[in-house]
Each structure stands twice: as C-alpha cells, then as structure tokens.
Coordinates of C-alpha atoms in Angstrom, one line a residue:
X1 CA 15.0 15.6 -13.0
X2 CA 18.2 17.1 -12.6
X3 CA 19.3 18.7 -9.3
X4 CA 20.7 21.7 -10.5
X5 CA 25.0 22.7 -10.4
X6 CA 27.9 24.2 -8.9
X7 CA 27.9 25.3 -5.3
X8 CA 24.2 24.6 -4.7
X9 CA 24.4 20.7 -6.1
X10 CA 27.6 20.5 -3.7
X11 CA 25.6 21.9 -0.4
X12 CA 22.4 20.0 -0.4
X13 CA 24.5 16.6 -1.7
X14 CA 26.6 17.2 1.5
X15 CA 24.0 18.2 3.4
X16 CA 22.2 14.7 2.4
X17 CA 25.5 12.9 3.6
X18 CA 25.6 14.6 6.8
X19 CA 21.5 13.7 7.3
X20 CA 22.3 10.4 6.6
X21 CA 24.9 10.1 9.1
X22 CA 22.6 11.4 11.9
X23 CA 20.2 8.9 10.6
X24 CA 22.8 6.0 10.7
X25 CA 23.4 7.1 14.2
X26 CA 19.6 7.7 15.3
X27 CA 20.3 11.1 15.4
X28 CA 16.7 12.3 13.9
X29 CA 15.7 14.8 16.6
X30 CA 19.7 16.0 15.9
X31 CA 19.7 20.1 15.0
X32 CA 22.0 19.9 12.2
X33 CA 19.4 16.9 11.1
X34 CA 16.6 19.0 11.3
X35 CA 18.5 22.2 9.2
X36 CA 19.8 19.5 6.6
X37 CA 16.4 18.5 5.9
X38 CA 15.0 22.1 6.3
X39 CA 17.4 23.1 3.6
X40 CA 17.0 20.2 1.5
X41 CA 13.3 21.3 1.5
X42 CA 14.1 24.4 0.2
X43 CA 15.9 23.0 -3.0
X44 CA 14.1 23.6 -6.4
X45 CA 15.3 20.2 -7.2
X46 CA 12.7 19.4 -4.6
X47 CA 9.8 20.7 -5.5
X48 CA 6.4 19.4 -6.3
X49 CA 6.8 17.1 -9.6
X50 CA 3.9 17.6 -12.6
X51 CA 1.6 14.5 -12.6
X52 CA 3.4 13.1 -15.1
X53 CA 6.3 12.0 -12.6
X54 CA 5.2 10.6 -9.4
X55 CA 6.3 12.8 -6.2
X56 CA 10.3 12.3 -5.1
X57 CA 12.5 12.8 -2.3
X58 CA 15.5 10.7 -1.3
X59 CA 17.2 7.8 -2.9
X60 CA 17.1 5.0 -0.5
X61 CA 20.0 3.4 -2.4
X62 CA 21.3 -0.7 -1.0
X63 CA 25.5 -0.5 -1.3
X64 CA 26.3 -4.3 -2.5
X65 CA 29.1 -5.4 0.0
X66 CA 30.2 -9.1 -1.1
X67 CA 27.2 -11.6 -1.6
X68 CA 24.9 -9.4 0.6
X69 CA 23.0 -6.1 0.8
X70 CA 24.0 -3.7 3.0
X71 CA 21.0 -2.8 5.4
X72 CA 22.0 0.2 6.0
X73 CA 21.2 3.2 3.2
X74 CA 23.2 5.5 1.8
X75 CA 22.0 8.8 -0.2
X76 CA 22.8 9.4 -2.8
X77 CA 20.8 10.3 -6.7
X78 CA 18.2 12.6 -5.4
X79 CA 16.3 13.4 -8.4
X80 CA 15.7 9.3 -8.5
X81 CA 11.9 8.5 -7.0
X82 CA 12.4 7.7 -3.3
X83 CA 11.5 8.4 0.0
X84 CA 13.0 8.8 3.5
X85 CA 12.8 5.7 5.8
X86 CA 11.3 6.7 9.1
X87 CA 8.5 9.2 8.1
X88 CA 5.0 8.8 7.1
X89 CA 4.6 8.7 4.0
X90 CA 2.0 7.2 1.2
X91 CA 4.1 6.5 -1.6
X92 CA 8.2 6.2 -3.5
X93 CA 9.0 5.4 -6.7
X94 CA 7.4 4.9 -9.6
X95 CA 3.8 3.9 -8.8
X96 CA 2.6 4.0 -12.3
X97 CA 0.4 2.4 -13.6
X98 CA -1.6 2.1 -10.0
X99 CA -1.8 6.1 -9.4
X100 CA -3.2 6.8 -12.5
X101 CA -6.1 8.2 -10.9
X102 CA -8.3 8.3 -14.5
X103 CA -7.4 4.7 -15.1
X104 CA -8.5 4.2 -11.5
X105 CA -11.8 6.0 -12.0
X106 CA -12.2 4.5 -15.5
X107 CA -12.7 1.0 -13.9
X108 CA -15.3 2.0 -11.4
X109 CA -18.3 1.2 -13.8
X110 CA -17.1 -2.5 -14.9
X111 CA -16.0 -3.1 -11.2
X112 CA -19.4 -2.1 -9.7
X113 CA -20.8 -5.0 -12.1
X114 CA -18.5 -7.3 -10.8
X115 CA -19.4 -6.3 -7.5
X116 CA -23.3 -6.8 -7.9
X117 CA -22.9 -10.5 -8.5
X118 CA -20.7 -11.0 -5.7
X119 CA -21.3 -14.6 -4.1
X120 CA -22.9 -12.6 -0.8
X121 CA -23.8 -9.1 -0.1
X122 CA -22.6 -8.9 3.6
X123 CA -18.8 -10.2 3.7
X124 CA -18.2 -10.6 7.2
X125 CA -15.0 -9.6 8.6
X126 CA -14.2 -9.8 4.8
X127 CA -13.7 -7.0 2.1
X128 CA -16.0 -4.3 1.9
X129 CA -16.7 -2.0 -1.2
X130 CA -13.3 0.3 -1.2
X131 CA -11.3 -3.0 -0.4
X132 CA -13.0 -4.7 -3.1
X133 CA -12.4 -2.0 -5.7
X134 CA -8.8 -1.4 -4.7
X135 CA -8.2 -5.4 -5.5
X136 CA -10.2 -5.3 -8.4
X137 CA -8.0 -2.7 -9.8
X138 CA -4.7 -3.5 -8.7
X139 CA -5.4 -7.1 -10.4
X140 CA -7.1 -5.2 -13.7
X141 CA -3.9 -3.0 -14.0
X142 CA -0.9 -5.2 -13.3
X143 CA -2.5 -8.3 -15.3
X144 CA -0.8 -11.2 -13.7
X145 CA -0.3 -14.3 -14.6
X146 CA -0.2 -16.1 -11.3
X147 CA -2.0 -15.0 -8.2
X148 CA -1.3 -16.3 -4.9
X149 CA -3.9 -15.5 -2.2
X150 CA -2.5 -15.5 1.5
X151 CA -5.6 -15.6 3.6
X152 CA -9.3 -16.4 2.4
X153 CA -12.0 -16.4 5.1
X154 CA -15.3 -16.9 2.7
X155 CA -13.8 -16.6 -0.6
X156 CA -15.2 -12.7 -1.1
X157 CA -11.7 -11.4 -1.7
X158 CA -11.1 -14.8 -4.1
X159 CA -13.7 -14.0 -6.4
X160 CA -13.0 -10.2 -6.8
X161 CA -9.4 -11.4 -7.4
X162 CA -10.1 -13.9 -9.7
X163 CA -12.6 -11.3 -11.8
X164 CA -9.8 -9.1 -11.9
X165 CA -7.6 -11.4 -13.8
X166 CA -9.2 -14.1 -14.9
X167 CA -7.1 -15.8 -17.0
X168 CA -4.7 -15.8 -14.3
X169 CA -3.2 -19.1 -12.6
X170 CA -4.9 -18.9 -9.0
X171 CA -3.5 -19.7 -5.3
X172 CA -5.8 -19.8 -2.2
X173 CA -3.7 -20.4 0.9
X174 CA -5.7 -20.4 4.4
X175 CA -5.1 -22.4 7.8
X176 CA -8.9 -22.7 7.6
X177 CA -11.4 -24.9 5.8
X178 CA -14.2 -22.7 6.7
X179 CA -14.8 -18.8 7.1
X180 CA -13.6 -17.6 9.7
X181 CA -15.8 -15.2 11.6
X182 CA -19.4 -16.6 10.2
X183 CA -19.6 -20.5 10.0
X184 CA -22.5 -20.3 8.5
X185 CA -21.2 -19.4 5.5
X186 CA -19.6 -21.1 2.8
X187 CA -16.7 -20.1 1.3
X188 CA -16.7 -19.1 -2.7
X189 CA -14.1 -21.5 -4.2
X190 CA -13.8 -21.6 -8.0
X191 CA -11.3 -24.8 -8.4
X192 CA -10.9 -24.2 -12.7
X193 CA -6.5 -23.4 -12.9
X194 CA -6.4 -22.8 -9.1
X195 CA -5.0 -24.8 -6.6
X196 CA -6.0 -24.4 -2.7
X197 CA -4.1 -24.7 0.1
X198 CA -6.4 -24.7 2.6
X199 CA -7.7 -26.8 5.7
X200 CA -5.8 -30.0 6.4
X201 CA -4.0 -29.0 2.7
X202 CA -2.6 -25.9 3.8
X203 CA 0.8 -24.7 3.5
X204 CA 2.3 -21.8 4.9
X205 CA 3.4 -19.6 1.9
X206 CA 6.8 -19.3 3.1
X207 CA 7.4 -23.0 3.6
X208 CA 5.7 -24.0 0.2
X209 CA 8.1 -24.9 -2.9
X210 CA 7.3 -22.3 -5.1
X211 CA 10.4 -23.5 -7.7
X212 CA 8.4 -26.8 -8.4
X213 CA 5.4 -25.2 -9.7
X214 CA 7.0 -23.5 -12.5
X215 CA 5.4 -20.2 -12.5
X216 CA 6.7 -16.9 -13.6
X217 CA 7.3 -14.7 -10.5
X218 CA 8.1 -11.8 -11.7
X219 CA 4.5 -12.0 -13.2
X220 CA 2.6 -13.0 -10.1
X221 CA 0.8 -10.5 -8.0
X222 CA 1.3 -11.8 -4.1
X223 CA -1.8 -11.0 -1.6
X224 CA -1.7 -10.9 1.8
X225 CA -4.3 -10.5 4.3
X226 CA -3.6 -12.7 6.9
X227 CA -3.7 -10.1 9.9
X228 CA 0.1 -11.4 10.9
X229 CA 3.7 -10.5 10.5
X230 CA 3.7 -8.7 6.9
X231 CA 7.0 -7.6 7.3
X232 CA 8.0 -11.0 7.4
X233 CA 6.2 -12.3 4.7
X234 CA 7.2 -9.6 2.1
X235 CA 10.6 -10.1 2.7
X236 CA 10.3 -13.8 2.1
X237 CA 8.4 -12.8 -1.0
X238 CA 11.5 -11.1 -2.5
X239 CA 13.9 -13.7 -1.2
X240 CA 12.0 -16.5 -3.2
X241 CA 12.4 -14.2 -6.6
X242 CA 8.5 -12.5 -6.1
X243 CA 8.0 -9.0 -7.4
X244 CA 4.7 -8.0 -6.6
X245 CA 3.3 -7.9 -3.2
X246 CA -0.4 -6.7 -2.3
X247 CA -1.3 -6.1 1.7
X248 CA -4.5 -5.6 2.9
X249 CA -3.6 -5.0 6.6
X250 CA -1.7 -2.1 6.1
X251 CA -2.7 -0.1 9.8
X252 CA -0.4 3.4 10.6
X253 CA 1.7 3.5 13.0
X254 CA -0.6 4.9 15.7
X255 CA -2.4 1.9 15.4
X256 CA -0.4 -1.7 16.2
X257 CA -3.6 -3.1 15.8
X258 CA -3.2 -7.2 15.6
X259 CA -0.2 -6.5 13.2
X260 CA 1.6 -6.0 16.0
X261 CA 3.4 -2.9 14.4
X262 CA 4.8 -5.3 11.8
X263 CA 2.6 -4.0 9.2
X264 CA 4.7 -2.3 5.9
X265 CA 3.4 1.2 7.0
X266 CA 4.1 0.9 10.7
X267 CA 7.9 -0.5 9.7
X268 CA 8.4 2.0 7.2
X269 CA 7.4 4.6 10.1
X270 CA 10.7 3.6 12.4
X271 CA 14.0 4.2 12.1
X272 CA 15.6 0.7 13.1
X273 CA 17.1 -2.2 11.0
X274 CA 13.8 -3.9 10.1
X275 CA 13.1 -0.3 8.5
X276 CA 15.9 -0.7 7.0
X277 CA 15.6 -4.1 5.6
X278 CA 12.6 -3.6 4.4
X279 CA 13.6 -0.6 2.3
X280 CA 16.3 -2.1 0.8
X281 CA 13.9 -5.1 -0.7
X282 CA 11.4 -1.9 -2.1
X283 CA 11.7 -0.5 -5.4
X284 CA 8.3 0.7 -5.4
X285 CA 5.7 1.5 -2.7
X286 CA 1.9 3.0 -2.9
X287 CA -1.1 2.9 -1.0
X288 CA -3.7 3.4 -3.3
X289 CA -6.5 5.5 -2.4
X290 CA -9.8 5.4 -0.5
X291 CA -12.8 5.9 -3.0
X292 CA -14.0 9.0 -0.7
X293 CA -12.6 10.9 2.3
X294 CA -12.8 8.7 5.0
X295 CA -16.4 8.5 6.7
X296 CA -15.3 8.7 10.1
X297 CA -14.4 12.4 9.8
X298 CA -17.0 13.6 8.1
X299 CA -19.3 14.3 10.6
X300 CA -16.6 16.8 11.7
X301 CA -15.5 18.0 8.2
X302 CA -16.0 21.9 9.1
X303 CA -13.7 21.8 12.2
X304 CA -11.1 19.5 10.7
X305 CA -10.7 21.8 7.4
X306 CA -9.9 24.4 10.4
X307 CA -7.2 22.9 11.5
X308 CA -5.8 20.8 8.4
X309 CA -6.7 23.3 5.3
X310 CA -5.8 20.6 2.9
X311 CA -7.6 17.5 3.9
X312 CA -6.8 15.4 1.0
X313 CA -3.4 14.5 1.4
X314 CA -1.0 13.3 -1.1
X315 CA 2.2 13.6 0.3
X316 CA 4.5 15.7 -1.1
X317 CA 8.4 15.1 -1.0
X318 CA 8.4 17.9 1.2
X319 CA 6.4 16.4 3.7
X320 CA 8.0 13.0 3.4
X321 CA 11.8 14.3 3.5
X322 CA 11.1 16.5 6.5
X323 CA 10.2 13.9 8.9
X324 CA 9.4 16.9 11.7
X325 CA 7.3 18.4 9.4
X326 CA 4.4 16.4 10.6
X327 CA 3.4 14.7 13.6
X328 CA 3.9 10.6 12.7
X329 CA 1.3 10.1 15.5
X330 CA -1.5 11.7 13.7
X331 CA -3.0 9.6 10.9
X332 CA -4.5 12.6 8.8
X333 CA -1.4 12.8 7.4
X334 CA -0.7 9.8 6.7
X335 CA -3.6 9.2 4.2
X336 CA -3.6 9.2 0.3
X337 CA -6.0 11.9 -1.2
X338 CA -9.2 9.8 -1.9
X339 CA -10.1 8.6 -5.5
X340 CA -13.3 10.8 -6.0
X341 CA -13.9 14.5 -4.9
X342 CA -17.6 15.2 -4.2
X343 CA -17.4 18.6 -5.2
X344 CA -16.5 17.3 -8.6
X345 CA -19.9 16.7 -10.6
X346 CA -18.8 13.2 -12.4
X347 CA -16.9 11.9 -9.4
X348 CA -20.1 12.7 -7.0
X349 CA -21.9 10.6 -9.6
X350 CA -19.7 7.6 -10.1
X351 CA -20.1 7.4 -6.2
X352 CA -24.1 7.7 -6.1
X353 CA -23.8 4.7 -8.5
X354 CA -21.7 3.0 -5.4
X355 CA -23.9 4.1 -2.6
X356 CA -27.2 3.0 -4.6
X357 CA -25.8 -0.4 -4.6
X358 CA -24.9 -0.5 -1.1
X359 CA -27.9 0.9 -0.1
X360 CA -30.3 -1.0 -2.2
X361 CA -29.0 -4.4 -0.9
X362 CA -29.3 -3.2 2.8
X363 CA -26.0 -3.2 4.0
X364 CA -26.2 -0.5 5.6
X365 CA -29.5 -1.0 7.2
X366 CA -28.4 -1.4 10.9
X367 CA -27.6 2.1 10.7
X368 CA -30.3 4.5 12.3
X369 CA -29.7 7.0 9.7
X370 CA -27.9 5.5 6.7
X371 CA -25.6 7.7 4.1
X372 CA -22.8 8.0 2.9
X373 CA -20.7 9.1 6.4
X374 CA -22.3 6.4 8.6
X375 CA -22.9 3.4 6.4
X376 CA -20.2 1.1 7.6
X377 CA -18.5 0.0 4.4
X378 CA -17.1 3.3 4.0
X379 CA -16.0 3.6 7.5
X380 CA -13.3 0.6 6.8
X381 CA -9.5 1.7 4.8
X382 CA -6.4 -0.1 6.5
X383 CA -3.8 2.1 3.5
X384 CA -4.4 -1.0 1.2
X385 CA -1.0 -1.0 -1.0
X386 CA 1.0 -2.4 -4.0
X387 CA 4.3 -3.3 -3.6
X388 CA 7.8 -3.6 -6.3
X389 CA 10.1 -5.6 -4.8
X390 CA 14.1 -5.6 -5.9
X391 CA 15.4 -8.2 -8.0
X392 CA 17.3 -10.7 -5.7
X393 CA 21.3 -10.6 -5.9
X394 CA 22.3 -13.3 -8.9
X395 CA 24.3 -15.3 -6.5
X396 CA 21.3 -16.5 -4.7
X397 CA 21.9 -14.1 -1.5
X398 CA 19.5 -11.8 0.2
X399 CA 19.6 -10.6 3.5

C-alpha cells in the first residue's frame, strides 16, 4: 500500500525518523514524540486496511551491521505490515492464514469431535476448551511436519496437538514423568513417530541437538507452555534455524504472573533491548482470538460498553502506532476481538454446540449457577499466539 507523494510522503517519513530517535533515546513521553505519532495517525496511508490485508503500522526493520543484527530498529517502509515496539498490541505482519476468521470458524465442528474423545474431560491445570481449539487450529492450519511440545503435564494438550496434525513427526519434552498438578492421573502418551523427552529422559529444548535429528525446521510448529522464560526460549528457537513458535503463557503486561514479565506480550509491551531483540527475530506476530468475549466481564457487560463503546478489539494501526492512545495498563485493550459474536445467529449456534458439550460432561458443575459467563473454562485466555520467526543470518550469527 503505497504511502502517498511529494511533500506529504517527505513529512510523515521524517516525522517517523525523528519518532524513532526519541524512541532510541527513551524519549516516549517526549512532545515532539507524541505529535509525530499524532500526525502519523492522521496519514491516509494509515488508515484501517480491508480484510484482505492484515492491519499495519510501522516497519520494525533489523540494519545488518557485519555478522550481527543490529538490536536497535530503524523505520523505515511504512506501508510494510508491522507494528511499534513498546505498545500493546495483538498482532504485525502478515498473520494469514491464522486470522482467517471463516477458516477459524470452519474448524469448530470437526474440532468439537476431536474434543469429545479427549483422553479426560477435566484437564487440570491443563488446556481448557478455547486453549484446545486455538491449538487444534493453529496445528490444522500451518500443517507441520514436526512438532515439538515444550511442556506436557497429562498429555491433554499432546493429544489435541497430535489430532491436529497427525501425520506430523511428534516431540514431548517435560521435566516431569507424571502430571503435574493431579498425580492421579496419567498422562496421554501416544509413542507411534514421537519421541519423549520426559522424566529421567528429558532434555531441555535449548540444550537438545536438534541438527542430528534431521528434521525440517522451517516446517516444525514449536510449542511452549512451560510457565518460564518465553522470551528466552523463542529467541533460541530462531537462533537454532526454527520458524514457528506457539506460546500458551502469553499474560499482558499488567500481569507478570509466573512469567515473570518475560512473556512475548509483556516484552513486546517495553521499550528496552530485550524489546528490541525480540522484534528483530519477529516477522510475524498474532494472538489469535478467544472463542467469546471473555467471561469474566460479562457480568458487567452494560457498564463496560459505557465506558469502552467498542468492546471487541482488534487493534487498529492507529491504536498500535500511538502508544498514548491507550492506557498499556488496562488489558481491555489489549484483547483480540473474540472468534464468535453472539448477536450473530450461526456464531451463537456454533457456541451452543460448545457449551452443550461442556455442560453435558459436568465441567462446570461446581458452579452454583452454571452458563456461559461463570462456567470456568471460559473464564481462562492467556493471548495464546503464533509466532514467524526471521530467517537466521547465513554466516551462522544471531544476536
């Protein structure tokens, strides 16, 4: 999308420059920060994009100096998909296939018979419903060929992994032999072209030799739910040749949570070098969406719609280049819009199928008066997202 020519292309490029010098410096509170970015929001070459082209802001753009990446961004491209580094945000670049909300909704009937034969109805501290789907799908739409599994507790996340892409070559890595919140359990394992790393076999992803197994990485689909240093790990990911990387622990930045703040969303949400890094290992980034607005608000829908008119939020590039334009603190911003809108006759449908399920096997019968806003598995969304990560300098160098 082009930005436009003469005088104007000239003022909001500079402009761009001078906001990323601020930002270099920490300057983000800076006046002249705040007008770039006010301006910039006023561009037409910023406006909302058609569905076709996912929204767009800011190239985040690495300068190659020598063998290394330069941490620090530059701006530049603007009609490329990108985002800001230190504002909330949901999603930069191109997130297609995964925010193809049709496709999405399209795989909610052959999930939800995936998800009645589950190996146990109550997953404790494991995936519920929208955490299952989102995995389901992710796996049903990128089609890997390898899938490596960072953290497995019973094995409920495993086998709606494995459903997803079953011809896939299959990882399990876990510190554990057992599941680790109810011992009574025992864990799914399906051992047919898998290998696990668990118990006294495990192996810390990044210490495991990922070259002598042979596999295709820029066809594997990397999970992590491990509750630790994310950050970390997806960095290693892309420094071992990985592309895809999944999180499941992805809290906001209000919430440290026992992430520790290292979670992708709470990094991306500062403006400090491992912000930086991070972005310059991103291509692509995008939480996908909650299957309904989440729970917990709903019993306070009316007074929220007062003060937020437009609940469902998607961010725009407006919102995401204009990091004063929201409060970073407050988490209703920070939200994708959710997959199904219950006004909408065949969404409210495809989720009665969901909640009949749900209900039906009792899991949310410790509730005194379960529906739909108190039943606990759709309480539960931790900004579950997909991850592109870029392609490793040739020489072997990465910072």
């Amino acid at each position: 999308m082009p930005i436009g020519s003469g005088l104007s292309t000239s003022l909001y490029v500079l402009l761009g420059f001078v906001g990323g010098y601020l930002l270099t410096l920490g300057g983000q509170s800076g006046s002249l920060f705040k007008f770039a970015n006010q301006v910039a929001v006023q561009s037409p070459a910023l406006q909302t994009p058609t569905v076709e082209a996912p929204p767009t802001a800011l190239r985040v753009e690495a300068k190659t100096e020598g063998n290394g990446w330069n941490p620090r961004p530059t701006y530049s491209d603007w009609h490329k998909p990108s985002a800001m580094p230190g504002s909330p945000l949901v999603q930069f670049g191109d997130c297609r296939p995964f925010c193809d909300r049709e496709r999405l909704k399209a795989l909610l009937p052959e999930f939800l018979e995936v998800y009645k034969k589950r190996p146990f109805k109550i997953n404790t501290c494991g995936q519920n419903v929208m955490h299952a789907f989102i995995t389901y799908a992710l796996a049903r739409l990128l089609k890997p060929e390898v899938i490596i599994e960072n953290g497995v507790n019973a094995g409920g996340g495993s086998y709606i992994l494995r459903s997803g892409a079953p011809h896939a070559r299959a990882y399990h890595i876990d510190p554990l032999d057992k599941p680790i919140c109810d011992k009574r359990m025992k864990r799914w394992m399906n051992e047919t072209n898998a290998k696990y790393l668990t118990g006294e076999k495990f192996v810390d992803f990044q210490k495991y030799d990922w070259d002598k197994e042979g596999i295709p990485k820029d066809k594997a689909l990397v999970l992590f739910d491990t509750h630790v240093n994310d950050w970390r790990d997806t960095i290693e990911a892309a420094k071992k040749g990985f592309r895809w990387v999944y999180v499941d622990d992805n809290y906001p930045g209000h919430e440290p949570g026992d992430m520790k703040g290292m979670a992708l969303k709470q990094v991306l949400s500062k403006q400090n070098d491992d912000s930086f890094q991070l972005w310059n290992h991103l291509e692509m980034y995008y939480e996908v969406p909650p299957l309904i607005l989440l729970a917990e608000y709903m019993h306070n829908q009316e007074e929220w719609k007062k003060q937020f008119p437009k609940p469902q939020v998607f961010l725009p590039k407006q919102e995401i280049v204009r990091s004063n334009f929201v409060d970073p603190l407050d988490p209703m911003h920070a939200f994708t819009e959710p997959l199904l809108n219950m006004k909408n006759p065949t969404d409210k449908k495809l989720f009665e199928k969901i909640y009949q399920i749900v209900e039906d096997e009792g899991t949310c019968q410790h509730t005194t008066k379960p529906t739909f806003t108190t039943c606990p598995v759709f309480l539960a969304y931790t900004n579950m997202a997909i991850a592109k990560l870029r392609n490793p300098p040739t020489d072997g160098s990465f910072l």
